[in-house]
Amino acid sequence: MKTILVIGGAGYIGSQMVKLLLTTGCHVVTLDNLSHGYRDAVLGGDFVLGDLANRTELEHLFTRYTFAGVMHFASFIEVGESVRDPGKYYQNNVACTLNLLDTMVAHGCPPFIFSSTAAIFGEPQYVPLDEAHPKQPINPYGRSKWMIEQILTDYDRAYGLKSTCLRYFNAAGADPEGHLGERHDPETHLIPLVLQAASGRRSQITVFGQDYETPDGTCIRDYIHVYDLCQVHLLALEQLLTGKPSVVYNLGNGSGFSVKQVIEMAKEVTGRDIPVVLGQRRSGDPARLVADSTLARQVLGWQPQYADLATIIAHAWQWERRHFKR
Ligand code: UDP
């Protein structure tokens, strides 16, 4: 039985990944410091409370287990916070990841799946964005992820560490079976915030800017279901395990929805009123981010199962209602 290490397996995407890996019969080990994750979100396998900042702990972990693959979800993800406190982002997202990579090199270079982001591209020069789009991140969060992508290229060349970088566009939705969902604190993402406004946990949703160069003036994003994202991780891991070279993929559904369209869809799905306030632009938001995921579809044979926005929102709504008893 293969043993897979999931770092950040108690978080929003990591916990969904642990659940999916368990269905494939893998032995899953979750490493999480529970700074942002929840112990009860880890539905099986071994749980290790620990931190990538601690190299001795990492050394023990890699001595105790022989990992067939490693997936890394444990990053800080708030763009605004990364601008205010870049040290926190470079420390966690870069320095801690380096600790991990060096430990992996010392333990036989297991294949590595890295959670990257559309934020590495910065302001789009064309849309949809393919893998070759220039990388000019405009905030420390995006730069921290782009640094690791470049470091991975060097580690492959020098040490033979094989990796797949998965550049998520807007991860959204919840476990289709309703057991897991988004529990960020504070929450900054559009869909959970809109649903909190629908359920009454929040009084309103603020639309950040209506003067963008888009048909309705609000920002357009490409929302991808968290389950579909995890499916790509599985496919990517299988490819690396068969000895395929390192690779990067952009991951989205290829269709963009504006903030206003998301709110309208949420009204339809929930049947609830959603109070909306029109606010100022949030700094660092490009007008339009849509993925060209042709490569992932062609090379990995990836087929998203929950590509439509209504289903993505319905699953997130199911979680909001069940978990928060609304
Ligand atoms: N957004 C908004 N109000 C909110 C949160 C987000 O209008 O309370 C907008 C945000 O400006 C962006 C889109 O919704 O255009 C998606 O933002 P989110 O933070 O979910 O993801 P991001 O695109 O930043 O990764």
Short mmCIF file of C-alpha atoms and ligand atoms in Angstrom, two decimals:
data_model
loop_
_atom_site.label_atom_id
_atom_site.label_comp_id
_atom_site.label_asym_id
_atom_site.label_seq_id
_atom_site.Cartn_x
_atom_site.Cartn_y
_atom_site.Cartn_z
CA MET A 1 0.00 0.00 0.00
CA LYS A 2 1.32 3.44 -0.97
CA THR A 3 1.79 6.00 1.80
CA ILE A 4 1.03 9.57 0.77
CA LEU A 5 1.90 12.61 2.88
CA VAL A 6 -0.66 15.42 2.77
CA ILE A 7 0.68 18.61 4.32
CA GLY A 8 -2.16 20.90 5.32
CA GLY A 9 -4.57 17.97 5.21
CA ALA A 10 -6.79 19.58 7.85
CA GLY A 11 -7.54 22.60 5.64
CA TYR A 12 -10.21 23.32 3.07
CA ILE A 13 -8.66 21.64 0.01
CA GLY A 14 -6.27 19.34 1.88
CA SER A 15 -9.07 17.67 3.86
CA GLN A 16 -10.99 16.96 0.66
CA MET A 17 -7.78 15.48 -0.75
CA VAL A 18 -7.30 13.19 2.27
CA LYS A 19 -10.88 11.97 1.86
CA LEU A 20 -10.35 11.24 -1.83
CA LEU A 21 -7.01 9.49 -1.28
CA LEU A 22 -8.61 7.26 1.37
CA THR A 23 -11.15 6.05 -1.21
CA THR A 24 -8.27 4.89 -3.44
CA GLY A 25 -6.90 2.62 -0.72
CA CYS A 26 -3.78 4.67 0.02
CA HIS A 27 -2.34 5.00 3.48
CA VAL A 28 -2.61 8.73 4.15
CA VAL A 29 -0.53 10.69 6.62
CA THR A 30 -1.66 14.24 7.35
CA LEU A 31 0.81 16.78 8.69
CA ASP A 32 -0.86 19.96 9.91
CA ASN A 33 -0.10 22.55 12.58
CA LEU A 34 -3.84 23.32 12.94
CA SER A 35 -3.13 27.05 12.63
CA HIS A 36 -5.89 27.26 10.02
CA GLY A 37 -7.14 23.68 9.72
CA TYR A 38 -9.48 21.56 11.85
CA ARG A 39 -8.63 18.17 13.32
CA ASP A 40 -12.19 16.93 12.73
CA ALA A 41 -11.80 17.62 8.99
CA VAL A 42 -9.23 14.82 8.69
CA LEU A 43 -11.50 11.86 8.01
CA GLY A 44 -8.95 9.06 8.24
CA GLY A 45 -5.34 7.91 8.08
CA ASP A 46 -2.65 9.04 10.51
CA PHE A 47 -2.63 12.57 11.83
CA VAL A 48 0.63 14.23 12.85
CA LEU A 49 0.47 17.59 14.58
CA GLY A 50 3.56 19.38 13.35
CA ASP A 51 5.06 22.29 11.53
CA LEU A 52 7.23 22.59 8.43
CA ALA A 53 9.23 25.22 10.32
CA ASN A 54 10.65 22.42 12.49
CA ARG A 55 13.30 20.53 10.47
CA THR A 56 13.94 18.02 13.24
CA GLU A 57 10.28 17.09 13.32
CA LEU A 58 10.28 16.73 9.54
CA GLU A 59 13.34 14.50 9.69
CA HIS A 60 11.57 12.25 12.22
CA LEU A 61 8.46 12.11 10.06
CA PHE A 62 10.39 11.07 6.95
CA THR A 63 12.34 8.49 8.97
CA ARG A 64 9.16 7.02 10.43
CA TYR A 65 7.38 6.66 7.07
CA THR A 66 8.47 5.99 3.50
CA PHE A 67 6.35 8.26 1.37
CA ALA A 68 5.44 7.34 -2.20
CA GLY A 69 4.30 10.93 -2.78
CA VAL A 70 3.93 14.27 -1.05
CA MET A 71 1.20 16.90 -1.52
CA HIS A 72 1.60 20.37 -0.06
CA PHE A 73 -1.47 22.48 0.75
CA ALA A 74 -0.14 24.33 3.80
CA SER A 75 0.23 27.90 2.60
CA PHE A 76 -1.03 31.25 3.67
CA ILE A 77 -3.42 32.49 0.98
CA GLU A 78 -4.62 36.01 1.73
CA VAL A 79 -3.37 38.52 -0.80
CA GLY A 80 -4.10 41.61 1.33
CA GLU A 81 -2.38 40.16 4.37
CA SER A 82 0.65 39.25 2.24
CA VAL A 83 1.03 42.91 1.27
CA ARG A 84 0.78 44.06 4.89
CA ASP A 85 3.03 41.33 6.29
CA PRO A 86 5.24 39.87 3.53
CA GLY A 87 7.64 38.31 6.06
CA LYS A 88 4.90 36.01 7.27
CA TYR A 89 4.33 34.81 3.69
CA TYR A 90 7.97 34.36 2.71
CA GLN A 91 8.65 32.58 5.99
CA ASN A 92 5.76 30.12 5.68
CA ASN A 93 5.26 29.75 1.94
CA VAL A 94 8.92 29.83 0.92
CA ALA A 95 11.23 29.05 3.86
CA CYS A 96 9.05 26.29 5.31
CA THR A 97 8.56 24.74 1.87
CA LEU A 98 12.35 24.74 1.45
CA ASN A 99 12.66 22.79 4.71
CA LEU A 100 10.27 20.26 3.24
CA LEU A 101 12.05 20.04 -0.12
CA ASP A 102 15.46 19.55 1.51
CA THR A 103 14.05 16.79 3.71
CA MET A 104 12.51 15.15 0.66
CA VAL A 105 15.84 15.29 -1.19
CA ALA A 106 17.52 13.62 1.81
CA HIS A 107 14.87 10.87 1.72
CA GLY A 108 14.92 9.75 -1.88
CA CYS A 109 12.96 12.52 -3.61
CA PRO A 110 9.37 11.25 -3.53
CA PRO A 111 7.17 12.84 -6.23
CA PHE A 112 5.79 16.20 -5.16
CA ILE A 113 2.47 17.88 -5.95
CA PHE A 114 2.55 21.59 -5.21
CA SER A 115 -0.49 23.86 -4.79
CA SER A 116 0.29 26.93 -6.87
CA THR A 117 -1.99 29.73 -7.95
CA ALA A 118 -3.19 32.00 -10.74
CA ALA A 119 -1.71 34.83 -8.64
CA ILE A 120 1.73 34.02 -10.10
CA PHE A 121 0.64 35.63 -13.39
CA GLY A 122 -0.23 39.11 -12.10
CA GLU A 123 -2.26 41.33 -14.42
CA PRO A 124 -3.29 39.13 -17.39
CA GLN A 125 -1.83 40.03 -20.75
CA TYR A 126 -4.37 37.76 -22.46
CA VAL A 127 -7.31 35.61 -21.37
CA PRO A 128 -7.76 32.65 -21.01
CA LEU A 129 -4.38 32.16 -19.41
CA ASP A 130 -2.33 29.18 -20.49
CA GLU A 131 0.74 27.80 -18.73
CA ALA A 132 3.11 29.91 -20.85
CA HIS A 133 1.54 33.23 -19.87
CA PRO A 134 4.24 35.59 -18.44
CA LYS A 135 4.67 35.40 -14.68
CA GLN A 136 4.67 38.84 -13.11
CA PRO A 137 3.05 38.43 -9.69
CA ILE A 138 1.89 41.70 -8.16
CA ASN A 139 1.81 40.74 -4.48
CA PRO A 140 3.98 38.77 -2.02
CA TYR A 141 1.51 35.86 -1.99
CA GLY A 142 1.85 35.36 -5.76
CA ARG A 143 5.61 35.91 -5.59
CA SER A 144 6.00 33.33 -2.81
CA LYS A 145 4.32 30.69 -4.99
CA TRP A 146 6.27 31.67 -8.12
CA MET A 147 9.53 31.43 -6.13
CA ILE A 148 8.73 27.85 -5.18
CA GLU A 149 7.85 26.97 -8.78
CA GLN A 150 11.29 28.24 -9.84
CA ILE A 151 13.02 26.49 -6.95
CA LEU A 152 11.33 23.26 -8.03
CA THR A 153 12.81 23.60 -11.52
CA ASP A 154 16.27 23.90 -9.97
CA TYR A 155 15.69 21.00 -7.56
CA ASP A 156 14.60 18.78 -10.43
CA ARG A 157 17.71 19.63 -12.44
CA ALA A 158 20.12 19.29 -9.52
CA TYR A 159 18.58 16.55 -7.36
CA GLY A 160 16.05 14.83 -9.62
CA LEU A 161 13.04 15.88 -7.50
CA LYS A 162 10.00 15.44 -9.76
CA SER A 163 7.07 17.76 -9.21
CA THR A 164 3.74 18.89 -10.59
CA CYS A 165 2.67 22.47 -9.91
CA LEU A 166 -1.10 22.92 -10.00
CA ARG A 167 -2.08 26.54 -10.46
CA TYR A 168 -5.53 26.88 -8.99
CA PHE A 169 -7.82 29.60 -10.24
CA ASN A 170 -10.78 30.06 -7.82
CA ALA A 171 -11.23 26.93 -5.71
CA ALA A 172 -14.84 26.78 -4.53
CA GLY A 173 -17.68 24.49 -3.51
CA ALA A 174 -17.69 21.81 -0.85
CA ASP A 175 -17.63 18.05 -0.44
CA PRO A 176 -20.49 16.71 -2.62
CA GLU A 177 -21.37 14.35 0.27
CA GLY A 178 -21.61 17.28 2.66
CA HIS A 179 -18.93 16.25 5.18
CA LEU A 180 -16.33 18.92 4.42
CA GLY A 181 -16.38 22.57 3.41
CA GLU A 182 -14.80 25.97 3.65
CA ARG A 183 -14.13 27.21 7.20
CA HIS A 184 -11.58 29.99 6.77
CA ASP A 185 -11.34 32.40 9.65
CA PRO A 186 -11.52 35.17 8.69
CA GLU A 187 -13.32 34.25 5.46
CA THR A 188 -12.32 36.39 2.47
CA HIS A 189 -13.61 34.36 -0.49
CA LEU A 190 -16.62 35.43 -2.49
CA ILE A 191 -18.82 32.30 -2.56
CA PRO A 192 -18.71 31.45 1.18
CA LEU A 193 -19.25 35.12 2.04
CA VAL A 194 -22.26 35.34 -0.29
CA LEU A 195 -23.70 32.20 1.30
CA GLN A 196 -23.12 33.56 4.80
CA ALA A 197 -25.18 36.57 3.73
CA ALA A 198 -27.87 34.16 2.42
CA SER A 199 -27.93 32.17 5.67
CA GLY A 200 -27.98 35.25 7.89
CA ARG A 201 -24.56 34.67 9.47
CA ARG A 202 -23.53 37.94 7.82
CA SER A 203 -25.74 40.92 7.17
CA GLN A 204 -24.65 41.61 3.57
CA ILE A 205 -22.13 41.03 0.83
CA THR A 206 -20.01 43.91 -0.45
CA VAL A 207 -19.21 43.95 -4.16
CA PHE A 208 -15.64 45.15 -4.55
CA GLY A 209 -15.79 47.59 -7.51
CA GLN A 210 -18.25 47.99 -10.38
CA ASP A 211 -16.08 49.97 -12.81
CA TYR A 212 -13.99 47.14 -14.24
CA GLU A 213 -13.82 46.60 -17.99
CA THR A 214 -16.25 43.69 -17.94
CA PRO A 215 -19.85 43.51 -19.21
CA ASP A 216 -21.42 44.30 -15.81
CA GLY A 217 -18.43 46.16 -14.37
CA THR A 218 -17.57 43.54 -11.71
CA CYS A 219 -14.59 41.17 -11.68
CA ILE A 220 -14.73 37.90 -13.56
CA ARG A 221 -13.26 34.70 -12.11
CA ASP A 222 -13.06 31.04 -13.04
CA TYR A 223 -14.52 28.94 -10.20
CA ILE A 224 -13.40 25.33 -9.96
CA HIS A 225 -14.95 22.73 -7.66
CA VAL A 226 -12.69 21.61 -4.82
CA TYR A 227 -13.52 17.96 -5.64
CA ASP A 228 -12.44 18.42 -9.27
CA LEU A 229 -9.22 20.03 -8.09
CA CYS A 230 -8.49 17.01 -5.90
CA GLN A 231 -9.17 14.67 -8.82
CA VAL A 232 -6.40 16.44 -10.75
CA HIS A 233 -4.03 15.88 -7.83
CA LEU A 234 -4.70 12.15 -8.04
CA LEU A 235 -4.13 12.06 -11.80
CA ALA A 236 -0.98 14.17 -11.46
CA LEU A 237 0.38 11.87 -8.76
CA GLU A 238 -0.28 8.79 -10.92
CA GLN A 239 1.66 10.41 -13.78
CA LEU A 240 4.66 11.22 -11.59
CA LEU A 241 4.60 7.71 -10.14
CA THR A 242 4.95 6.28 -13.65
CA GLY A 243 8.15 8.29 -14.08
CA LYS A 244 6.80 11.20 -16.13
CA PRO A 245 8.76 14.49 -16.04
CA SER A 246 7.95 17.54 -13.93
CA VAL A 247 5.13 19.66 -15.28
CA VAL A 248 2.81 22.59 -14.48
CA TYR A 249 -0.94 22.87 -15.14
CA ASN A 250 -3.40 25.76 -14.97
CA LEU A 251 -6.65 24.61 -13.40
CA GLY A 252 -10.05 26.14 -13.97
CA ASN A 253 -13.21 25.37 -15.90
CA GLY A 254 -12.45 27.88 -18.65
CA SER A 255 -15.57 29.95 -18.08
CA GLY A 256 -15.69 33.21 -16.20
CA PHE A 257 -18.44 34.52 -13.90
CA SER A 258 -18.70 38.07 -12.62
CA VAL A 259 -19.23 38.89 -8.95
CA LYS A 260 -22.79 39.97 -9.80
CA GLN A 261 -23.45 36.72 -11.67
CA VAL A 262 -22.23 34.71 -8.68
CA ILE A 263 -24.59 36.61 -6.38
CA GLU A 264 -27.54 36.13 -8.77
CA MET A 265 -26.79 32.41 -9.04
CA ALA A 266 -26.56 32.14 -5.25
CA LYS A 267 -30.00 33.77 -4.93
CA GLU A 268 -31.40 31.18 -7.32
CA VAL A 269 -29.72 28.21 -5.65
CA THR A 270 -30.60 29.22 -2.08
CA GLY A 271 -33.99 30.80 -2.73
CA ARG A 272 -32.93 33.40 -0.15
CA ASP A 273 -32.58 37.15 -0.34
CA ILE A 274 -28.95 38.30 -0.36
CA PRO A 275 -28.42 41.93 0.69
CA VAL A 276 -25.77 43.55 -1.53
CA VAL A 277 -23.69 46.65 -0.87
CA LEU A 278 -21.68 48.27 -3.65
CA GLY A 279 -18.16 49.01 -2.44
CA GLN A 280 -14.74 50.16 -3.62
CA ARG A 281 -12.30 48.06 -5.58
CA ARG A 282 -10.08 45.75 -3.53
CA SER A 283 -6.44 46.44 -4.41
CA GLY A 284 -4.62 43.86 -6.49
CA ASP A 285 -7.74 42.40 -8.17
CA PRO A 286 -7.32 41.89 -11.94
CA ALA A 287 -10.55 42.43 -13.92
CA ARG A 288 -10.61 38.98 -15.47
CA LEU A 289 -8.95 35.68 -14.62
CA VAL A 290 -9.96 32.64 -16.64
CA ALA A 291 -7.88 29.48 -17.06
CA ASP A 292 -6.95 27.64 -20.20
CA SER A 293 -6.79 24.09 -18.81
CA THR A 294 -6.43 22.32 -22.15
CA LEU A 295 -3.12 20.80 -21.09
CA ALA A 296 -4.52 19.14 -17.94
CA ARG A 297 -7.46 17.79 -19.93
CA GLN A 298 -5.27 16.46 -22.74
CA VAL A 299 -2.30 15.09 -20.82
CA LEU A 300 -4.04 13.87 -17.66
CA GLY A 301 -7.39 13.06 -19.24
CA TRP A 302 -8.99 15.26 -16.59
CA GLN A 303 -12.76 15.73 -16.87
CA PRO A 304 -14.32 18.02 -14.28
CA GLN A 305 -17.43 16.44 -12.75
CA TYR A 306 -18.92 19.57 -11.24
CA ALA A 307 -18.08 22.27 -13.76
CA ASP A 308 -21.28 24.29 -13.53
CA LEU A 309 -21.45 27.18 -11.13
CA ALA A 310 -24.92 26.24 -9.82
CA THR A 311 -23.60 22.88 -8.57
CA ILE A 312 -20.51 24.47 -7.05
CA ILE A 313 -22.71 26.91 -5.14
CA ALA A 314 -25.26 24.21 -4.23
CA HIS A 315 -22.56 22.07 -2.60
CA ALA A 316 -21.19 25.07 -0.68
CA TRP A 317 -24.75 25.92 0.41
CA GLN A 318 -25.38 22.37 1.59
CA TRP A 319 -22.27 22.70 3.79
CA GLU A 320 -23.23 26.15 5.07
CA ARG A 321 -26.68 24.93 6.10
CA ARG A 322 -25.58 21.64 7.66
CA HIS A 323 -22.48 22.81 9.41
CA PHE A 324 -23.78 26.10 10.70
CA LYS A 325 -27.35 24.81 11.25
CA ARG A 326 -29.05 27.41 9.06
N1 UDP B 1 -15.18 39.82 -3.89
C1 UDP B 1 -16.19 40.74 -3.60
N2 UDP B 1 -16.63 40.81 -2.30
C2 UDP B 1 -16.14 40.04 -1.29
C3 UDP B 1 -15.11 39.09 -1.61
C4 UDP B 1 -14.66 39.01 -2.91
O1 UDP B 1 -16.67 41.46 -4.46
O2 UDP B 1 -16.56 40.20 -0.15
C5 UDP B 1 -14.69 39.72 -5.27
C6 UDP B 1 -13.19 39.94 -5.40
O3 UDP B 1 -12.91 41.32 -5.54
C7 UDP B 1 -12.87 39.13 -6.66
C8 UDP B 1 -13.88 37.99 -6.62
O4 UDP B 1 -14.91 38.41 -5.71
O5 UDP B 1 -13.11 39.91 -7.80
C9 UDP B 1 -13.29 36.70 -6.12
O6 UDP B 1 -12.58 36.98 -4.92
P1 UDP B 1 -12.04 35.85 -3.97
O7 UDP B 1 -11.44 36.54 -2.77
O8 UDP B 1 -13.09 34.83 -3.72
O9 UDP B 1 -10.91 35.11 -4.81
P2 UDP B 1 -9.60 35.70 -5.57
O10 UDP B 1 -10.03 35.95 -6.98
O11 UDP B 1 -9.13 36.90 -4.85
O12 UDP B 1 -8.65 34.55 -5.49
#
